[in-house]
Amino acid sequence: MNAEAAAGIVIVGAGQAGVMTAEALRSGGYEGSITMLGDEPHGPYHRPPLSKAWMAGEIAAAQLVMRAPEMLARKNITLRTGVTVKAIDRSTQTLILGDGSTLPYAGLVLATGSTPRALPLPGSDAPGVLALRTRDDASTIADRLAACIEQERPVVVIGGGFIGLEVAATARKKGLAVTVLEAAPRLLGRVLAPVLSDWYAELHRGHGVQLMLGAQVAAIETGADGAVSGVKLADGSVVPAGLVVVGIGVSANDQLAQAAGLACDRGIVVDACGRTSDSSIVAAGDCTARRLADGSLLRLESVQNATEQGKSAAAALLGQERPFTATPWFWSDQYDKKLQMAGLSMGADGWAVRGDMAAGTFTVYHFKGEQLIAADSVNASKDHLLVRKLLDAGVSPTREQAGDVGFDLASLLVK
Ligand SMILES: Cc1cc2nc3c(=O)[nH]c(=O)nc-3n(C[C@H](O)[C@H](O)[C@H](O)COP(=O)(O)OP(=O)(O)OC[C@H]3O[C@@H](n4cnc5c(N)ncnc54)[C@H](O)[C@@H]3O)c2cc1C
């Protein structure tokens, strides 16, 4: 890219990845224009609290704000909210916006995020069947939760992934009756080892959630008012509901990129530096599928991924190499338990537990052969921070050392 070209850099998406890219461009010395376009009515905000502290009423809406417009203005970053990019014309390096106007770019950042998967079942468009992605989604769910409290109606969560379980925990904190319907035989099956899935199942049952594993949802039932009244299962039984929250995963928003002919494979394909198949276009965050050294593609949906890819993508536009190679990490808050995950545990063939699972303070270390590849910590932040250092350094304890609270894992880092 000719970074100093008059057209400047345009960022599509005013979320985590968009903001991080914009700020990294400025801190990397880019002095041209930066325009960030977001289709939501709000400026950049933090999504993680939507299902946690904000929905539980523990923090105010003001605390969701990621960057106030004035702060972006101080960095000379132009934010335009309520603007949808409809198409990319790569031949003229121009964006076509929702109102038909156009915007040229010298460098383009795609930071379009992801969209919750819809439930492909009859009745799933009924009022009261809701997914959670945006601030507006969260407000609608919060209003509905309040109505359920008033009318003493139960909540059903479809999908035992992180967002579904966080909403379930929040609804239980508010005293609502909650049922979680999960199609798989265990919770969080795509991301957690069975030992932790079982632990989370017990955590939720212990807080009074009715958990139905292997549940096959057949349809959404509606009442006389047309709104949701329950969830019908394949065996014909109906679980009553005043609110159904659907959390069955997300798909990358790669439609713009696909239509423009960029390489996509369930996400915009990028290298470790966020480069797409077009040298003037980079991508970052939930919308991407990152090509790893072994040729496989990795899709991550996390704040860290959006942040690090944003920094890498900014560097790439400035002609620098800043590959994202750090250990992936993620967190989830449910009740008074903070899960912190480091590394990727898929492919693990064994684990060691350090701490006390019954007391709810422990870390599960995942091994592939003799190599530590990941660790999941519950209310054990020190373990989490240390394991990130071990993984970044490529240093592995033995399974015995990992599971032995008497062994100082930090000593492995001392040269
Ligand atoms: C409820 C919830 C809880 C979460 N909790 C955690 C957590 O605990 N820990 C964690 O690490 N991650 C969590 N995440 C995930 C994390 O928030 C995302 O991975 C992160 O926000 C991704 O950032 P992004 O910039 O890629 O996408 P987004 O933040 O989704 O931003 C993309 C933006 O682009 C906009 N956009 C899309 N297409 C267009 C277009 N054509 N024109 C203009 N604008 C467009 C979208 O509307 C959106 O505003 C959570 C997510 C949710 C929804």
Tab-separated table of C-alpha atoms and ligand atoms in Angstrom:
chain	number	residue	atom	x	y	z
A	1	MET	CA	0.000	0.000	0.000
A	2	ASN	CA	1.044	3.568	-0.614
A	3	ALA	CA	0.356	4.521	2.987
A	4	GLU	CA	0.571	8.243	2.359
A	5	ALA	CA	-1.958	8.214	-0.470
A	6	ALA	CA	-4.732	10.790	-0.059
A	7	ALA	CA	-7.405	8.102	0.210
A	8	GLY	CA	-5.943	6.913	3.510
A	9	ILE	CA	-6.904	3.810	5.424
A	10	VAL	CA	-10.492	2.718	5.882
A	11	ILE	CA	-11.515	0.223	8.552
A	12	VAL	CA	-14.781	-1.678	8.172
A	13	GLY	CA	-16.081	-2.560	11.635
A	14	ALA	CA	-15.831	-0.415	14.774
A	15	GLY	CA	-15.322	-3.242	17.251
A	16	GLN	CA	-12.329	-4.622	19.129
A	17	ALA	CA	-10.243	-5.416	16.053
A	18	GLY	CA	-11.144	-2.178	14.265
A	19	VAL	CA	-10.145	0.009	17.202
A	20	MET	CA	-6.942	-1.903	17.880
A	21	THR	CA	-5.902	-1.632	14.230
A	22	ALA	CA	-6.643	2.099	14.113
A	23	GLU	CA	-4.660	2.803	17.266
A	24	ALA	CA	-1.759	0.598	16.192
A	25	LEU	CA	-1.596	2.467	12.891
A	26	ARG	CA	-1.218	5.734	14.794
A	27	SER	CA	1.299	4.379	17.297
A	28	GLY	CA	3.163	2.842	14.349
A	29	GLY	CA	3.657	6.328	12.915
A	30	TYR	CA	0.959	6.432	10.232
A	31	GLU	CA	-0.074	10.045	9.688
A	32	GLY	CA	-2.602	9.706	6.870
A	33	SER	CA	-6.357	9.647	7.337
A	34	ILE	CA	-8.022	6.772	9.205
A	35	THR	CA	-11.770	6.302	8.843
A	36	MET	CA	-13.533	3.626	10.863
A	37	LEU	CA	-17.020	2.630	9.679
A	38	GLY	CA	-19.393	0.733	11.935
A	39	ASP	CA	-22.926	-0.365	11.114
A	40	GLU	CA	-24.102	-0.303	14.731
A	41	PRO	CA	-25.539	2.921	16.173
A	42	HIS	CA	-22.997	2.833	19.030
A	43	GLY	CA	-19.333	3.721	19.112
A	44	PRO	CA	-16.852	0.978	20.052
A	45	TYR	CA	-17.841	-0.944	23.189
A	46	HIS	CA	-16.742	-4.031	25.108
A	47	ARG	CA	-18.781	-7.127	24.245
A	48	PRO	CA	-17.670	-9.535	27.020
A	49	PRO	CA	-19.606	-7.808	29.853
A	50	LEU	CA	-22.845	-8.013	27.849
A	51	SER	CA	-23.463	-11.581	29.037
A	52	LYS	CA	-21.771	-11.082	32.413
A	53	ALA	CA	-21.473	-8.010	34.663
A	54	TRP	CA	-23.622	-5.707	32.518
A	55	MET	CA	-26.499	-8.158	32.136
A	56	ALA	CA	-26.285	-8.952	35.842
A	57	GLY	CA	-26.674	-5.226	36.579
A	58	GLU	CA	-23.256	-5.041	38.218
A	59	ILE	CA	-21.804	-2.362	35.941
A	60	ALA	CA	-23.310	0.698	34.289
A	61	ALA	CA	-23.697	1.123	30.525
A	62	ALA	CA	-20.940	3.763	30.601
A	63	GLN	CA	-18.460	1.057	31.556
A	64	LEU	CA	-19.125	-0.743	28.281
A	65	VAL	CA	-17.603	2.097	26.285
A	66	MET	CA	-14.268	1.051	24.788
A	67	ARG	CA	-13.242	4.392	23.271
A	68	ALA	CA	-15.240	7.578	23.557
A	69	PRO	CA	-15.539	9.499	20.254
A	70	GLU	CA	-13.401	12.332	21.726
A	71	MET	CA	-10.596	9.911	22.457
A	72	LEU	CA	-10.638	8.664	18.867
A	73	ALA	CA	-10.836	12.252	17.616
A	74	ARG	CA	-7.727	13.118	19.639
A	75	LYS	CA	-5.900	10.456	17.649
A	76	ASN	CA	-7.359	11.862	14.479
A	77	ILE	CA	-9.383	8.704	13.863
A	78	THR	CA	-12.698	9.455	12.167
A	79	LEU	CA	-15.515	7.272	13.456
A	80	ARG	CA	-18.703	6.944	11.420
A	81	THR	CA	-21.411	4.902	13.119
A	82	GLY	CA	-24.600	3.618	11.503
A	83	VAL	CA	-22.754	3.147	8.207
A	84	THR	CA	-22.904	-0.212	6.422
A	85	VAL	CA	-20.360	-1.127	3.788
A	86	LYS	CA	-22.204	-2.944	1.027
A	87	ALA	CA	-19.388	-3.827	-1.359
A	88	ILE	CA	-15.696	-3.495	-2.110
A	89	ASP	CA	-14.609	-2.550	-5.601
A	90	ARG	CA	-11.015	-3.726	-5.593
A	91	SER	CA	-10.320	-2.548	-9.144
A	92	THR	CA	-10.801	1.099	-8.106
A	93	GLN	CA	-10.022	0.635	-4.382
A	94	THR	CA	-13.419	2.004	-3.457
A	95	LEU	CA	-16.075	1.030	-0.927
A	96	ILE	CA	-19.766	1.226	-1.730
A	97	LEU	CA	-21.760	2.303	1.317
A	98	GLY	CA	-25.341	1.568	2.305
A	99	ASP	CA	-26.623	4.963	1.139
A	100	GLY	CA	-25.064	4.444	-2.297
A	101	SER	CA	-22.147	6.803	-1.672
A	102	THR	CA	-18.566	5.673	-2.216
A	103	LEU	CA	-15.356	5.967	-0.238
A	104	PRO	CA	-11.893	5.407	-1.695
A	105	TYR	CA	-9.168	3.619	0.226
A	106	ALA	CA	-5.428	3.233	-0.141
A	107	GLY	CA	-5.403	0.530	2.512
A	108	LEU	CA	-8.419	-1.413	3.748
A	109	VAL	CA	-8.948	-3.229	7.039
A	110	LEU	CA	-11.765	-5.749	7.317
A	111	ALA	CA	-12.751	-6.084	10.966
A	112	THR	CA	-16.354	-7.145	10.485
A	113	GLY	CA	-16.681	-9.634	13.354
A	114	SER	CA	-19.132	-12.511	13.365
A	115	THR	CA	-22.859	-13.200	13.528
A	116	PRO	CA	-24.680	-15.671	15.790
A	117	ARG	CA	-25.885	-18.774	13.958
A	118	ALA	CA	-29.649	-18.847	13.612
A	119	LEU	CA	-31.657	-21.791	14.845
A	120	PRO	CA	-32.934	-23.473	11.674
A	121	LEU	CA	-36.253	-24.492	13.220
A	122	PRO	CA	-39.936	-23.583	12.977
A	123	GLY	CA	-40.871	-20.733	15.298
A	124	SER	CA	-37.333	-19.502	15.830
A	125	ASP	CA	-38.263	-16.030	14.602
A	126	ALA	CA	-40.948	-15.642	17.294
A	127	PRO	CA	-40.692	-12.693	19.694
A	128	GLY	CA	-38.708	-13.766	22.757
A	129	VAL	CA	-36.297	-16.008	20.833
A	130	LEU	CA	-33.082	-14.029	20.965
A	131	ALA	CA	-29.388	-14.265	20.199
A	132	LEU	CA	-26.689	-12.187	21.875
A	133	ARG	CA	-24.039	-10.324	19.923
A	134	THR	CA	-24.625	-6.614	20.213
A	135	ARG	CA	-25.379	-4.058	22.864
A	136	ASP	CA	-28.902	-3.788	21.474
A	137	ASP	CA	-29.340	-7.588	21.641
A	138	ALA	CA	-28.223	-7.454	25.278
A	139	SER	CA	-30.701	-4.673	26.113
A	140	THR	CA	-33.544	-6.655	24.534
A	141	ILE	CA	-32.571	-9.784	26.494
A	142	ALA	CA	-32.235	-7.783	29.729
A	143	ASP	CA	-35.744	-6.326	29.233
A	144	ARG	CA	-37.115	-9.787	28.575
A	145	LEU	CA	-35.378	-11.165	31.681
A	146	ALA	CA	-37.045	-8.430	33.717
A	147	ALA	CA	-40.426	-9.387	32.208
A	148	CYS	CA	-39.781	-13.053	33.049
A	149	ILE	CA	-39.037	-12.098	36.655
A	150	GLU	CA	-42.263	-10.097	36.864
A	151	GLN	CA	-44.385	-12.807	35.220
A	152	GLU	CA	-42.529	-15.667	36.947
A	153	ARG	CA	-41.741	-17.306	33.627
A	154	PRO	CA	-38.751	-19.544	33.009
A	155	VAL	CA	-35.772	-19.016	30.703
A	156	VAL	CA	-34.457	-21.602	28.259
A	157	VAL	CA	-30.944	-21.395	26.847
A	158	ILE	CA	-30.287	-23.380	23.675
A	159	GLY	CA	-26.586	-24.201	23.459
A	160	GLY	CA	-24.179	-25.004	26.261
A	161	GLY	CA	-21.289	-22.858	24.998
A	162	PHE	CA	-19.728	-19.894	26.761
A	163	ILE	CA	-22.323	-17.265	25.889
A	164	GLY	CA	-25.272	-19.542	26.666
A	165	LEU	CA	-23.792	-20.600	29.991
A	166	GLU	CA	-22.920	-17.047	30.980
A	167	VAL	CA	-26.493	-15.963	30.267
A	168	ALA	CA	-27.760	-18.980	32.227
A	169	ALA	CA	-25.573	-18.022	35.208
A	170	THR	CA	-26.735	-14.410	35.036
A	171	ALA	CA	-30.398	-15.439	34.840
A	172	ARG	CA	-29.944	-17.750	37.841
A	173	LYS	CA	-28.300	-14.915	39.786
A	174	LYS	CA	-31.515	-12.979	39.150
A	175	GLY	CA	-33.508	-15.881	40.596
A	176	LEU	CA	-35.054	-17.100	37.337
A	177	ALA	CA	-35.756	-20.758	36.594
A	178	VAL	CA	-33.311	-21.748	33.850
A	179	THR	CA	-33.049	-24.779	31.579
A	180	VAL	CA	-30.017	-25.279	29.350
A	181	LEU	CA	-30.547	-27.511	26.309
A	182	GLU	CA	-27.332	-28.839	24.799
A	183	ALA	CA	-27.399	-31.182	21.792
A	184	ALA	CA	-23.983	-32.705	22.538
A	185	PRO	CA	-23.416	-35.158	25.383
A	186	ARG	CA	-21.395	-32.554	27.308
A	187	LEU	CA	-21.118	-28.795	27.830
A	188	LEU	CA	-18.471	-26.731	26.033
A	189	GLY	CA	-17.504	-29.845	24.089
A	190	ARG	CA	-15.643	-27.944	21.352
A	191	VAL	CA	-13.335	-26.099	23.727
A	192	LEU	CA	-13.002	-27.954	27.028
A	193	ALA	CA	-11.697	-31.373	28.020
A	194	PRO	CA	-14.363	-33.757	29.393
A	195	VAL	CA	-13.086	-33.331	32.958
A	196	LEU	CA	-13.925	-29.613	32.797
A	197	SER	CA	-17.210	-30.131	30.945
A	198	ASP	CA	-18.333	-32.361	33.807
A	199	TRP	CA	-17.157	-29.826	36.362
A	200	TYR	CA	-19.150	-27.052	34.630
A	201	ALA	CA	-22.216	-29.282	34.442
A	202	GLU	CA	-22.029	-29.769	38.211
A	203	LEU	CA	-21.428	-26.045	38.774
A	204	HIS	CA	-24.623	-25.167	36.908
A	205	ARG	CA	-26.660	-27.965	38.451
A	206	GLY	CA	-25.412	-26.858	41.864
A	207	HIS	CA	-26.796	-23.386	41.135
A	208	GLY	CA	-30.173	-24.844	40.244
A	209	VAL	CA	-29.965	-24.915	36.434
A	210	GLN	CA	-31.862	-27.741	34.805
A	211	LEU	CA	-29.340	-29.153	32.392
A	212	MET	CA	-30.449	-31.368	29.512
A	213	LEU	CA	-27.537	-32.878	27.610
A	214	GLY	CA	-28.101	-34.660	24.289
A	215	ALA	CA	-31.282	-32.588	23.918
A	216	GLN	CA	-32.701	-32.485	20.383
A	217	VAL	CA	-34.694	-29.314	19.860
A	218	ALA	CA	-37.511	-29.795	17.328
A	219	ALA	CA	-39.404	-26.480	17.308
A	220	ILE	CA	-40.208	-23.289	19.151
A	221	GLU	CA	-43.749	-23.182	20.511
A	222	THR	CA	-45.665	-19.920	20.607
A	223	GLY	CA	-48.614	-18.705	22.654
A	224	ALA	CA	-51.803	-16.888	21.635
A	225	ASP	CA	-49.851	-13.598	21.468
A	226	GLY	CA	-47.416	-15.114	18.944
A	227	ALA	CA	-44.505	-14.887	21.380
A	228	VAL	CA	-42.446	-17.830	22.549
A	229	SER	CA	-44.089	-20.123	25.091
A	230	GLY	CA	-41.749	-23.097	25.083
A	231	VAL	CA	-39.231	-25.288	23.318
A	232	LYS	CA	-40.411	-28.573	21.850
A	233	LEU	CA	-37.956	-31.458	21.957
A	234	ALA	CA	-37.691	-34.354	19.513
A	235	ASP	CA	-39.424	-36.673	22.010
A	236	GLY	CA	-42.499	-34.401	21.908
A	237	SER	CA	-42.018	-32.906	25.372
A	238	VAL	CA	-42.125	-29.129	25.761
A	239	VAL	CA	-39.903	-27.063	28.055
A	240	PRO	CA	-41.867	-23.904	28.961
A	241	ALA	CA	-40.161	-20.559	28.324
A	242	GLY	CA	-40.848	-16.838	28.533
A	243	LEU	CA	-37.475	-16.213	26.911
A	244	VAL	CA	-35.272	-18.423	24.747
A	245	VAL	CA	-31.640	-17.409	24.304
A	246	VAL	CA	-29.970	-19.143	21.378
A	247	GLY	CA	-26.207	-19.551	21.698
A	248	ILE	CA	-25.192	-22.103	19.111
A	249	GLY	CA	-22.032	-20.482	17.802
A	250	VAL	CA	-21.189	-17.776	15.305
A	251	SER	CA	-20.166	-17.508	11.653
A	252	ALA	CA	-17.482	-15.141	10.425
A	253	ASN	CA	-18.746	-12.043	8.605
A	254	ASP	CA	-16.771	-12.716	5.426
A	255	GLN	CA	-19.540	-11.982	2.891
A	256	LEU	CA	-18.033	-8.642	1.774
A	257	ALA	CA	-14.651	-10.278	1.282
A	258	GLN	CA	-16.155	-13.249	-0.552
A	259	ALA	CA	-18.109	-11.009	-2.904
A	260	ALA	CA	-14.902	-9.083	-3.618
A	261	GLY	CA	-13.111	-12.299	-4.539
A	262	LEU	CA	-10.761	-12.508	-1.540
A	263	ALA	CA	-9.738	-15.971	-0.389
A	264	CYS	CA	-12.215	-17.107	2.281
A	265	ASP	CA	-12.765	-20.409	4.013
A	266	ARG	CA	-15.336	-20.009	6.804
A	267	GLY	CA	-13.584	-16.678	7.453
A	268	ILE	CA	-11.325	-14.307	5.547
A	269	VAL	CA	-8.098	-16.234	5.076
A	270	VAL	CA	-5.154	-14.301	6.517
A	271	ASP	CA	-1.545	-15.075	7.302
A	272	ALA	CA	0.026	-14.517	10.722
A	273	CYS	CA	0.394	-10.815	9.829
A	274	GLY	CA	-3.281	-10.348	8.938
A	275	ARG	CA	-2.613	-10.109	5.181
A	276	THR	CA	-5.386	-11.272	2.864
A	277	SER	CA	-5.004	-12.405	-0.738
A	278	ASP	CA	-5.023	-8.697	-1.770
A	279	SER	CA	-1.919	-6.730	-0.763
A	280	SER	CA	-3.916	-3.566	0.047
A	281	ILE	CA	-6.391	-5.368	2.286
A	282	VAL	CA	-5.787	-6.798	5.738
A	283	ALA	CA	-8.271	-8.412	8.114
A	284	ALA	CA	-8.454	-8.947	11.856
A	285	GLY	CA	-10.644	-10.451	14.545
A	286	ASP	CA	-13.620	-12.804	14.468
A	287	CYS	CA	-14.033	-12.431	10.683
A	288	THR	CA	-10.718	-14.154	9.935
A	289	ALA	CA	-9.409	-17.689	9.493
A	290	ARG	CA	-5.660	-17.629	10.166
A	291	ARG	CA	-3.368	-19.864	8.132
A	292	LEU	CA	-0.951	-21.635	10.465
A	293	ALA	CA	2.544	-22.865	9.614
A	294	ASP	CA	1.257	-26.413	9.015
A	295	GLY	CA	-1.267	-25.118	6.455
A	296	SER	CA	-4.344	-25.568	8.646
A	297	LEU	CA	-6.751	-22.719	9.360
A	298	LEU	CA	-7.492	-21.442	12.845
A	299	ARG	CA	-10.584	-19.452	13.751
A	300	LEU	CA	-10.565	-17.802	17.147
A	301	GLU	CA	-13.289	-15.638	18.619
A	302	SER	CA	-11.677	-13.708	21.423
A	303	VAL	CA	-10.673	-10.260	22.552
A	304	GLN	CA	-7.001	-11.222	22.519
A	305	ASN	CA	-7.231	-12.540	18.951
A	306	ALA	CA	-8.919	-9.338	17.757
A	307	THR	CA	-6.357	-7.213	19.591
A	308	GLU	CA	-3.259	-9.060	18.414
A	309	GLN	CA	-4.457	-9.501	14.846
A	310	GLY	CA	-5.345	-5.799	14.778
A	311	LYS	CA	-1.786	-4.892	15.752
A	312	SER	CA	-0.353	-7.322	13.192
A	313	ALA	CA	-2.655	-6.043	10.464
A	314	ALA	CA	-1.700	-2.413	11.159
A	315	ALA	CA	1.986	-3.317	10.951
A	316	ALA	CA	1.398	-5.166	7.661
A	317	LEU	CA	-0.247	-2.082	6.135
A	318	LEU	CA	2.818	-0.096	7.193
A	319	GLY	CA	5.059	-2.609	5.462
A	320	GLN	CA	6.307	-4.222	8.677
A	321	GLU	CA	6.271	-7.858	9.804
A	322	ARG	CA	4.580	-8.393	13.168
A	323	PRO	CA	3.238	-11.927	13.128
A	324	PHE	CA	0.742	-12.945	15.791
A	325	THR	CA	2.452	-15.856	17.467
A	326	ALA	CA	1.536	-15.346	21.139
A	327	THR	CA	-0.217	-18.096	23.072
A	328	PRO	CA	-3.996	-17.714	22.649
A	329	TRP	CA	-5.936	-16.929	25.820
A	330	PHE	CA	-9.580	-16.474	26.719
A	331	TRP	CA	-11.748	-16.075	29.796
A	332	SER	CA	-15.313	-16.704	30.908
A	333	ASP	CA	-17.132	-15.642	34.083
A	334	GLN	CA	-19.935	-17.829	35.426
A	335	TYR	CA	-21.290	-17.259	38.962
A	336	ASP	CA	-18.225	-16.536	41.120
A	337	LYS	CA	-15.920	-18.630	38.913
A	338	LYS	CA	-13.447	-17.116	36.491
A	339	LEU	CA	-12.186	-19.527	33.867
A	340	GLN	CA	-8.952	-18.470	32.170
A	341	MET	CA	-7.742	-20.566	29.265
A	342	ALA	CA	-4.241	-20.460	27.766
A	343	GLY	CA	-3.168	-22.337	24.656
A	344	LEU	CA	-5.369	-24.665	22.619
A	345	SER	CA	-6.183	-27.994	24.203
A	346	MET	CA	-7.419	-29.789	21.079
A	347	GLY	CA	-5.196	-32.765	20.351
A	348	ALA	CA	-4.311	-33.226	24.030
A	349	ASP	CA	-3.926	-36.846	25.110
A	350	GLY	CA	-3.651	-36.378	28.848
A	351	TRP	CA	-3.911	-33.896	31.661
A	352	ALA	CA	-2.864	-33.127	35.189
A	353	VAL	CA	-4.888	-31.218	37.754
A	354	ARG	CA	-3.271	-28.811	40.203
A	355	GLY	CA	-5.368	-27.481	43.067
A	356	ASP	CA	-8.747	-28.497	44.376
A	357	MET	CA	-11.557	-29.081	41.877
A	358	ALA	CA	-14.088	-29.653	44.650
A	359	ALA	CA	-13.229	-26.268	46.170
A	360	GLY	CA	-13.377	-24.595	42.737
A	361	THR	CA	-9.779	-23.337	42.629
A	362	PHE	CA	-7.633	-25.331	40.241
A	363	THR	CA	-5.847	-25.581	36.920
A	364	VAL	CA	-6.100	-28.398	34.387
A	365	TYR	CA	-2.840	-28.710	32.417
A	366	HIS	CA	-3.229	-30.366	29.001
A	367	PHE	CA	-0.436	-32.440	27.512
A	368	LYS	CA	0.247	-33.869	24.100
A	369	GLY	CA	2.736	-36.606	24.794
A	370	GLU	CA	5.164	-35.015	27.235
A	371	GLN	CA	4.548	-31.464	26.018
A	372	LEU	CA	2.323	-28.966	27.818
A	373	ILE	CA	0.013	-27.447	25.173
A	374	ALA	CA	-2.655	-25.635	27.171
A	375	ALA	CA	-4.087	-25.006	30.615
A	376	ASP	CA	-7.516	-24.053	31.922
A	377	SER	CA	-7.537	-22.266	35.279
A	378	VAL	CA	-10.576	-21.727	37.481
A	379	ASN	CA	-10.181	-18.970	40.077
A	380	ALA	CA	-6.425	-19.462	39.732
A	381	SER	CA	-5.148	-16.347	37.939
A	382	LYS	CA	-1.564	-16.841	39.075
A	383	ASP	CA	-1.471	-20.290	37.458
A	384	HIS	CA	-2.920	-18.797	34.278
A	385	LEU	CA	-0.359	-16.001	34.020
A	386	LEU	CA	2.478	-18.404	34.690
A	387	VAL	CA	1.315	-20.963	32.177
A	388	ARG	CA	1.172	-18.298	29.486
A	389	LYS	CA	4.825	-17.587	30.177
A	390	LEU	CA	5.668	-21.299	30.052
A	391	LEU	CA	3.813	-21.752	26.763
A	392	ASP	CA	5.319	-18.607	25.214
A	393	ALA	CA	8.780	-19.848	26.221
A	394	GLY	CA	8.062	-23.383	24.958
A	395	VAL	CA	8.940	-24.733	28.410
A	396	SER	CA	7.034	-27.781	29.610
A	397	PRO	CA	6.775	-29.240	33.092
A	398	THR	CA	6.265	-32.978	33.406
A	399	ARG	CA	2.729	-34.086	34.225
A	400	GLU	CA	3.878	-34.913	37.746
A	401	GLN	CA	5.368	-31.433	38.214
A	402	ALA	CA	2.207	-29.792	36.822
A	403	GLY	CA	-0.021	-31.689	39.240
A	404	ASP	CA	2.202	-31.232	42.284
A	405	VAL	CA	1.323	-28.047	44.209
A	406	GLY	CA	4.616	-28.425	46.042
A	407	PHE	CA	6.574	-27.985	42.815
A	408	ASP	CA	7.359	-24.383	41.847
A	409	LEU	CA	6.520	-24.190	38.132
A	410	ALA	CA	8.065	-20.715	37.932
A	411	SER	CA	11.459	-22.278	38.632
A	412	LEU	CA	11.318	-23.786	35.124
A	413	LEU	CA	11.540	-20.293	33.671
A	414	VAL	CA	14.697	-19.368	35.562
A	415	LYS	CA	17.705	-19.907	33.333
B	1	LIG	C1	-21.784	-11.696	24.792
B	1	LIG	C2	-20.352	-11.923	24.431
B	1	LIG	C3	-19.431	-12.265	25.412
B	1	LIG	C4	-18.108	-12.466	25.080
B	1	LIG	N1	-17.219	-12.788	26.059
B	1	LIG	C5	-15.912	-12.913	25.760
B	1	LIG	C6	-14.964	-13.176	26.775
B	1	LIG	O1	-15.303	-13.344	27.945
B	1	LIG	N2	-13.654	-13.251	26.437
B	1	LIG	C7	-13.232	-13.064	25.140
B	1	LIG	O2	-12.018	-13.130	24.866
B	1	LIG	N3	-14.135	-12.846	24.148
B	1	LIG	C8	-15.444	-12.759	24.431
B	1	LIG	N4	-16.349	-12.510	23.440
B	1	LIG	C9	-15.883	-12.466	22.053
B	1	LIG	C10	-15.293	-11.111	21.706
B	1	LIG	O3	-16.150	-10.087	22.136
B	1	LIG	C11	-15.068	-11.059	20.208
B	1	LIG	O4	-14.165	-12.089	19.866
B	1	LIG	C12	-14.539	-9.702	19.770
B	1	LIG	O5	-15.480	-8.694	20.056
B	1	LIG	C13	-14.231	-9.727	18.284
B	1	LIG	O6	-13.912	-8.441	17.859
B	1	LIG	P1	-14.096	-8.032	16.328
B	1	LIG	O7	-13.650	-6.629	16.227
B	1	LIG	O8	-13.508	-9.062	15.473
B	1	LIG	O9	-15.652	-8.132	16.074
B	1	LIG	P2	-16.823	-7.258	16.669
B	1	LIG	O10	-16.507	-6.800	18.046
B	1	LIG	O11	-18.057	-8.031	16.453
B	1	LIG	O12	-16.862	-5.949	15.738
B	1	LIG	C14	-17.217	-6.023	14.374
B	1	LIG	C15	-18.088	-4.846	14.035
B	1	LIG	O13	-18.183	-4.724	12.622
B	1	LIG	C16	-19.497	-4.387	12.271
B	1	LIG	N5	-19.722	-4.716	10.850
B	1	LIG	C17	-19.859	-5.939	10.292
B	1	LIG	N6	-20.058	-5.839	8.975
B	1	LIG	C18	-20.059	-4.509	8.677
B	1	LIG	C19	-20.240	-3.768	7.468
B	1	LIG	N7	-20.429	-4.374	6.295
B	1	LIG	N8	-20.195	-2.412	7.529
B	1	LIG	C20	-19.964	-1.787	8.710
B	1	LIG	N9	-19.800	-2.444	9.893
B	1	LIG	C21	-19.835	-3.781	9.866
B	1	LIG	C22	-20.301	-5.240	13.248
B	1	LIG	O14	-21.642	-4.833	13.350
B	1	LIG	C23	-19.519	-5.002	14.531
B	1	LIG	O15	-19.945	-3.840	15.178
B	1	LIG	C24	-17.694	-12.327	23.731
B	1	LIG	C25	-18.625	-11.984	22.736
B	1	LIG	C26	-19.940	-11.783	23.079
B	1	LIG	C27	-20.926	-11.417	22.009
